[in-house]
C-alpha positions as a LaTeX table, in Angstrom:
\begin{tabular}{lrrr}
\hline
Residue & $x$ (\AA) & $y$ (\AA) & $z$ (\AA) \\
\hline
Met1 & $-45.43$ & $-6.92$ & $-47.56$ \\
Glu2 & $-47.32$ & $-5.77$ & $-44.47$ \\
Lys3 & $-47.45$ & $-9.35$ & $-43.23$ \\
Lys4 & $-43.67$ & $-9.74$ & $-43.59$ \\
Tyr5 & $-43.13$ & $-6.48$ & $-41.69$ \\
Ser6 & $-45.40$ & $-7.69$ & $-38.91$ \\
Val7 & $-43.55$ & $-11.01$ & $-38.65$ \\
Gly8 & $-40.18$ & $-9.22$ & $-38.58$ \\
Lys9 & $-41.39$ & $-6.86$ & $-35.87$ \\
Ser10 & $-42.61$ & $-9.81$ & $-33.83$ \\
Ile11 & $-39.20$ & $-11.54$ & $-34.10$ \\
Val12 & $-37.36$ & $-8.42$ & $-32.97$ \\
Lys13 & $-39.77$ & $-8.02$ & $-30.04$ \\
Thr14 & $-39.31$ & $-11.66$ & $-29.01$ \\
Thr15 & $-35.52$ & $-11.34$ & $-29.25$ \\
Leu16 & $-35.52$ & $-8.22$ & $-27.07$ \\
Ile17 & $-37.75$ & $-9.87$ & $-24.46$ \\
Thr18 & $-35.49$ & $-12.94$ & $-24.42$ \\
Ala19 & $-32.36$ & $-10.80$ & $-24.08$ \\
Leu20 & $-33.93$ & $-8.75$ & $-21.29$ \\
Thr21 & $-35.03$ & $-11.89$ & $-19.47$ \\
Ala22 & $-31.53$ & $-13.33$ & $-19.74$ \\
Leu23 & $-30.05$ & $-10.08$ & $-18.47$ \\
Val24 & $-32.39$ & $-10.02$ & $-15.47$ \\
Ala25 & $-31.53$ & $-13.64$ & $-14.75$ \\
Ile26 & $-27.81$ & $-12.86$ & $-14.89$ \\
Val27 & $-28.28$ & $-9.90$ & $-12.54$ \\
Phe28 & $-30.18$ & $-12.06$ & $-10.04$ \\
Val29 & $-27.55$ & $-14.80$ & $-10.24$ \\
Ala30 & $-24.79$ & $-12.22$ & $-9.75$ \\
Leu31 & $-26.59$ & $-10.74$ & $-6.76$ \\
Gly32 & $-27.03$ & $-14.21$ & $-5.36$ \\
Phe33 & $-23.33$ & $-14.93$ & $-5.66$ \\
Tyr34 & $-22.56$ & $-11.54$ & $-4.10$ \\
Val35 & $-24.77$ & $-12.15$ & $-1.09$ \\
Ile36 & $-24.09$ & $-15.87$ & $-0.63$ \\
Asn37 & $-20.38$ & $-15.97$ & $-1.47$ \\
Pro38 & $-18.82$ & $-12.47$ & $-1.66$ \\
Lys39 & $-15.29$ & $-13.92$ & $-1.68$ \\
Leu40 & $-16.01$ & $-15.88$ & $-4.85$ \\
Ser41 & $-17.72$ & $-12.82$ & $-6.31$ \\
Ala42 & $-14.62$ & $-10.76$ & $-5.51$ \\
Gln43 & $-12.45$ & $-13.24$ & $-7.41$ \\
Ile44 & $-14.78$ & $-13.13$ & $-10.43$ \\
Cys45 & $-14.79$ & $-9.32$ & $-10.37$ \\
Ser46 & $-11.00$ & $-9.31$ & $-10.14$ \\
Asn47 & $-10.71$ & $-11.57$ & $-13.19$ \\
Leu48 & $-13.08$ & $-9.30$ & $-15.10$ \\
Gly49 & $-11.23$ & $-6.15$ & $-14.06$ \\
Leu50 & $-14.26$ & $-4.80$ & $-12.16$ \\
Lys51 & $-12.26$ & $-3.16$ & $-9.37$ \\
Asn52 & $-15.06$ & $-1.13$ & $-7.77$ \\
Phe53 & $-17.34$ & $-4.17$ & $-7.60$ \\
Glu54 & $-14.45$ & $-6.18$ & $-6.20$ \\
Val55 & $-14.07$ & $-3.63$ & $-3.39$ \\
Ser56 & $-17.81$ & $-3.87$ & $-2.66$ \\
Cys57 & $-17.43$ & $-7.63$ & $-2.28$ \\
Tyr58 & $-14.55$ & $-7.22$ & 0.16 \\
Glu59 & $-16.60$ & $-4.69$ & 2.13 \\
Leu60 & $-19.35$ & $-7.27$ & 2.52 \\
Val61 & $-16.83$ & $-9.94$ & 3.53 \\
Tyr62 & $-15.44$ & $-7.70$ & 6.26 \\
Ala63 & $-18.89$ & $-6.49$ & 7.38 \\
Arg64 & $-19.80$ & $-10.11$ & 8.09 \\
Ser65 & $-16.54$ & $-11.38$ & 9.58 \\
Lys66 & $-15.13$ & $-8.33$ & 11.40 \\
Asp67 & $-11.81$ & $-10.10$ & 10.92 \\
Asp68 & $-8.56$ & $-8.09$ & 10.81 \\
Gly69 & $-7.32$ & $-10.14$ & 7.85 \\
Asp70 & $-10.43$ & $-9.32$ & 5.82 \\
Leu71 & $-10.10$ & $-5.67$ & 6.80 \\
Tyr72 & $-6.48$ & $-5.65$ & 5.64 \\
Asn73 & $-7.47$ & $-7.20$ & 2.30 \\
Leu74 & $-10.13$ & $-4.51$ & 1.89 \\
Ile75 & $-7.55$ & $-1.78$ & 2.58 \\
Val76 & $-5.23$ & $-3.25$ & $-0.07$ \\
Lys77 & $-8.04$ & $-3.44$ & $-2.66$ \\
Leu78 & $-9.10$ & 0.15 & $-1.97$ \\
Gly79 & $-5.66$ & 1.20 & $-3.16$ \\
Asn80 & $-6.65$ & 0.02 & $-6.64$ \\
Val81 & $-9.66$ & 2.35 & $-6.95$ \\
Asn82 & $-8.13$ & 5.62 & $-5.71$ \\
Lys83 & $-10.40$ & 6.24 & $-2.74$ \\
Pro84 & $-7.91$ & 7.64 & $-0.21$ \\
Gln85 & $-10.47$ & 8.95 & 2.27 \\
Lys86 & $-12.35$ & 5.66 & 2.52 \\
Gln87 & $-9.09$ & 3.72 & 2.65 \\
Thr88 & $-7.87$ & 5.91 & 5.51 \\
Glu89 & $-11.09$ & 5.31 & 7.44 \\
Tyr90 & $-10.53$ & 1.57 & 7.26 \\
Ile91 & $-6.84$ & 1.98 & 8.11 \\
Asn92 & $-7.77$ & 3.84 & 11.28 \\
Lys93 & $-10.18$ & 1.05 & 12.15 \\
Leu94 & $-7.46$ & $-1.59$ & 11.73 \\
Gln95 & $-4.92$ & 0.40 & 13.74 \\
Lys96 & $-7.39$ & 0.65 & 16.62 \\
Ser97 & $-7.80$ & $-3.12$ & 16.80 \\
Glu98 & $-6.39$ & $-4.55$ & 20.01 \\
Arg99 & $-4.88$ & $-7.33$ & 17.89 \\
Tyr100 & $-3.17$ & $-4.96$ & 15.42 \\
Asp101 & 0.45 & $-5.51$ & 16.53 \\
Thr102 & $-0.02$ & $-9.28$ & 16.69 \\
Phe103 & $-1.71$ & $-9.28$ & 13.29 \\
Cys104 & 1.22 & $-7.42$ & 11.68 \\
Glu105 & 3.81 & $-9.62$ & 13.37 \\
Asn106 & 2.09 & $-12.87$ & 12.41 \\
Leu107 & 1.67 & $-11.83$ & 8.80 \\
Asp108 & 5.30 & $-10.70$ & 8.52 \\
Asn109 & 6.50 & $-13.98$ & 10.05 \\
Ser110 & 4.35 & $-15.88$ & 7.59 \\
Ile111 & 5.91 & $-13.98$ & 4.68 \\
Val112 & 9.42 & $-14.78$ & 5.93 \\
Glu113 & 8.55 & $-18.47$ & 6.30 \\
Thr114 & 7.12 & $-18.49$ & 2.79 \\
Tyr115 & 10.43 & $-17.15$ & 1.51 \\
Lys116 & 12.44 & $-19.67$ & 3.53 \\
Asn117 & 10.35 & $-22.44$ & 1.94 \\
Asn118 & 11.32 & $-21.11$ & $-1.52$ \\
Gln119 & 7.73 & $-20.18$ & $-2.34$ \\
Ile120 & 8.45 & $-16.52$ & $-3.10$ \\
Ser121 & 11.47 & $-14.66$ & $-4.46$ \\
Ala122 & 13.72 & $-12.29$ & $-2.53$ \\
Lys123 & 12.12 & $-9.31$ & $-4.27$ \\
Asn124 & 8.66 & $-10.53$ & $-3.31$ \\
Leu125 & 9.86 & $-10.93$ & 0.27 \\
Val126 & 10.84 & $-7.27$ & 0.29 \\
Ser127 & 7.64 & $-6.06$ & $-1.35$ \\
Leu128 & 5.34 & $-8.09$ & 0.93 \\
Tyr129 & 7.14 & $-7.73$ & 4.26 \\
Gly130 & 6.38 & $-4.80$ & 6.58 \\
Ile131 & 2.62 & $-4.83$ & 7.10 \\
Asn132 & 2.67 & $-2.02$ & 9.65 \\
Glu133 & 4.94 & 0.00 & 7.35 \\
Phe134 & 2.50 & $-0.43$ & 4.45 \\
Ile135 & $-0.44$ & 0.65 & 6.61 \\
Thr136 & 1.46 & 3.65 & 7.98 \\
Tyr137 & 2.84 & 5.01 & 4.73 \\
Thr138 & $-0.45$ & 4.47 & 2.91 \\
Glu139 & $-2.16$ & 6.64 & 5.49 \\
Ile140 & 0.58 & 9.29 & 5.16 \\
Ile141 & 0.33 & 9.44 & 1.37 \\
Asn142 & $-3.48$ & 9.50 & 1.50 \\
Tyr143 & $-3.35$ & 12.67 & 3.58 \\
Val144 & $-0.99$ & 14.20 & 1.03 \\
Lys145 & $-3.37$ & 13.26 & $-1.80$ \\
Cys146 & $-6.26$ & 14.84 & 0.09 \\
Gly147 & $-4.30$ & 18.07 & 0.54 \\
Asn148 & $-3.74$ & 17.67 & 4.28 \\
Leu149 & 0.05 & 18.06 & 4.20 \\
Asp150 & 0.30 & 18.98 & 7.88 \\
Lys151 & $-1.32$ & 15.72 & 8.94 \\
Ala152 & 0.92 & 13.77 & 6.54 \\
Tyr153 & 3.99 & 15.48 & 8.02 \\
Glu154 & 2.77 & 14.74 & 11.54 \\
Leu155 & 2.29 & 11.04 & 10.77 \\
Ala156 & 5.64 & 10.77 & 8.97 \\
Leu157 & 7.42 & 12.15 & 12.02 \\
Ala158 & 5.39 & 9.99 & 14.42 \\
Ser159 & 6.30 & 6.85 & 12.46 \\
Lys160 & 9.69 & 6.78 & 14.18 \\
Asn161 & 7.83 & 5.62 & 17.27 \\
Thr162 & 5.78 & 2.95 & 15.49 \\
Asp163 & 8.22 & 1.48 & 12.94 \\
Lys164 & 9.13 & $-2.14$ & 13.51 \\
Asp165 & 12.34 & $-4.05$ & 12.69 \\
Tyr166 & 13.12 & $-3.20$ & 9.06 \\
Glu167 & 10.45 & $-0.56$ & 8.54 \\
Ile168 & 11.24 & 2.98 & 7.42 \\
Ser169 & 7.83 & 4.56 & 6.86 \\
Met170 & 9.40 & 8.01 & 6.40 \\
Phe171 & 11.02 & 6.78 & 3.21 \\
Tyr172 & 7.70 & 6.81 & 1.36 \\
Tyr173 & 6.91 & 10.30 & 2.60 \\
Phe174 & 10.25 & 11.61 & 1.34 \\
Asp175 & 9.83 & 9.74 & $-1.91$ \\
Tyr176 & 6.46 & 11.45 & $-2.39$ \\
Leu177 & 8.06 & 14.82 & $-1.75$ \\
Met178 & 10.13 & 14.18 & $-4.87$ \\
Thr179 & 7.06 & 13.86 & $-7.10$ \\
Asn180 & 5.38 & 16.60 & $-9.13$ \\
Asp181 & 2.27 & 16.42 & $-6.94$ \\
Ile182 & 3.78 & 18.86 & $-4.45$ \\
Ser183 & 5.05 & 22.36 & $-5.23$ \\
Ala184 & 8.72 & 23.28 & $-4.86$ \\
Glu185 & 7.88 & 25.57 & $-1.94$ \\
Gln186 & 6.05 & 22.78 & $-0.12$ \\
Lys187 & 8.90 & 20.33 & $-0.76$ \\
Thr188 & 11.40 & 22.70 & 0.85 \\
Tyr189 & 9.08 & 23.70 & 3.69 \\
Tyr190 & 8.19 & 20.18 & 4.86 \\
Ser191 & 11.67 & 18.74 & 4.39 \\
Thr192 & 13.16 & 21.63 & 6.41 \\
Met193 & 10.62 & 21.15 & 9.20 \\
Ile194 & 11.30 & 17.45 & 9.56 \\
Lys195 & 15.02 & 17.44 & 8.81 \\
Thr196 & 16.66 & 17.45 & 12.25 \\
Glu197 & 14.47 & 14.83 & 13.91 \\
Ala198 & 14.34 & 12.71 & 10.78 \\
Leu199 & 18.11 & 12.63 & 10.38 \\
Glu200 & 18.56 & 11.68 & 14.03 \\
Tyr201 & 16.08 & 8.85 & 13.62 \\
Leu202 & 17.60 & 7.62 & 10.35 \\
Glu203 & 21.08 & 7.61 & 11.88 \\
Phe204 & 19.77 & 5.71 & 14.89 \\
Lys205 & 17.97 & 3.17 & 12.70 \\
Asp206 & 21.04 & 2.77 & 10.50 \\
Ser207 & 23.22 & 1.94 & 13.50 \\
Thr208 & 20.84 & $-0.44$ & 15.26 \\
Ile209 & 19.27 & $-2.72$ & 12.63 \\
Ser210 & 21.00 & $-6.06$ & 12.08 \\
Phe211 & 20.37 & $-9.52$ & 10.64 \\
Ser212 & 20.91 & $-13.14$ & 11.65 \\
Asn213 & 19.76 & $-15.14$ & 8.59 \\
Ala214 & 19.39 & $-14.86$ & 4.82 \\
Ala215 & 15.85 & $-13.48$ & 4.88 \\
Glu216 & 16.77 & $-10.84$ & 7.44 \\
Gln217 & 19.87 & $-9.92$ & 5.45 \\
Ile218 & 17.69 & $-9.08$ & 2.44 \\
Leu219 & 15.29 & $-7.03$ & 4.57 \\
Tyr220 & 18.25 & $-5.34$ & 6.25 \\
Ser221 & 19.79 & $-4.47$ & 2.88 \\
Tyr222 & 16.58 & $-2.93$ & 1.59 \\
Ala223 & 16.10 & $-1.01$ & 4.85 \\
Lys224 & 19.54 & 0.48 & 4.22 \\
Val225 & 18.42 & 1.59 & 0.76 \\
Lys226 & 15.40 & 3.34 & 2.29 \\
Ile227 & 17.52 & 5.02 & 4.96 \\
Lys228 & 20.16 & 6.26 & 2.53 \\
Tyr229 & 17.57 & 7.49 & 0.04 \\
Ser230 & 15.65 & 9.33 & 2.75 \\
Lys231 & 18.81 & 11.13 & 3.85 \\
Tyr232 & 19.64 & 12.01 & 0.25 \\
Val233 & 16.19 & 13.55 & $-0.31$ \\
Leu234 & 16.44 & 15.57 & 2.89 \\
Tyr235 & 19.81 & 16.96 & 1.87 \\
Lys236 & 18.72 & 17.59 & $-1.71$ \\
Leu237 & 15.51 & 19.46 & $-0.86$ \\
Thr238 & 17.27 & 21.64 & 1.71 \\
Asn239 & 20.30 & 22.37 & $-0.52$ \\
Asp240 & 22.63 & 20.77 & 2.01 \\
Ala241 & 26.32 & 20.36 & 1.18 \\
Asn242 & 26.03 & 16.65 & 2.03 \\
Glu243 & 23.75 & 15.98 & $-0.95$ \\
Asn244 & 26.38 & 14.45 & $-3.25$ \\
Ser245 & 27.92 & 12.20 & $-0.62$ \\
Ala246 & 24.43 & 11.09 & 0.47 \\
Lys247 & 23.58 & 10.28 & $-3.14$ \\
Thr248 & 26.71 & 8.14 & $-3.44$ \\
Glu249 & 25.84 & 6.26 & $-0.23$ \\
Trp250 & 22.32 & 5.65 & $-1.51$ \\
Gln251 & 23.56 & 4.33 & $-4.88$ \\
Thr252 & 26.05 & 2.07 & $-3.09$ \\
Ala253 & 23.23 & 0.67 & $-0.95$ \\
Val254 & 21.14 & 0.07 & $-4.07$ \\
Asn255 & 23.99 & $-1.84$ & $-5.74$ \\
Glu256 & 24.54 & $-3.98$ & $-2.64$ \\
Tyr257 & 20.84 & $-4.79$ & $-2.49$ \\
Asn258 & 20.67 & $-5.63$ & $-6.21$ \\
Asn259 & 23.67 & $-7.93$ & $-5.93$ \\
Leu260 & 21.98 & $-9.69$ & $-3.03$ \\
Val261 & 18.62 & $-10.38$ & $-4.71$ \\
Arg262 & 19.64 & $-11.04$ & $-8.32$ \\
\hline
\end{tabular}
């Protein structure tokens, strides 16, 4: 009986050593992939749902390349792990790049061409287009999440000077004001502060944007939705008599957009 126990103990010990050796080997292989090919490692982590490890891979990719495209990819991935402060740090770094405007323009043009070549749908065109808008509103919302509402307000107002063709960065700020993450008093306070200048900008944008082809018509239509919604939120949160008419205009814009992309 003692001999059988000894043999069994030896088998368990051997199995544990083998498993530990295999685990160490896997770790070393994984580290090797991470160091040698972080882009491949990022893809593997993405497939496995390892979002934090995926971000680490993208950080290594950018640290080596210093490329604006890799930095943008890192910013996008950081949105999946809820690290607003770190994401904002990288956003500021991208915005300070001397190639920032060109980067945004080239990527937007590429998205439009992809749509024209029937490689993405109209809805995907809308969701992907507006790189500068995405960067701007992400920074705004991050400041809200971190409790710095004054900075978020400041950036939302400043976006009227940085928005490009069909971009309405304020829209996302107003949309966030409608969530439960901000108190009723804060909703009213910040919407009242920004109301006059925001309405002037939205009216200006509404009267100046236009389109010359099918892709631009879709972007134009969605820009209208964002403008009308933003005005509706401003009126609603400040108890303005124009609330109902603004809501009707917004819903009309939504219907026109839906009819266009269906």
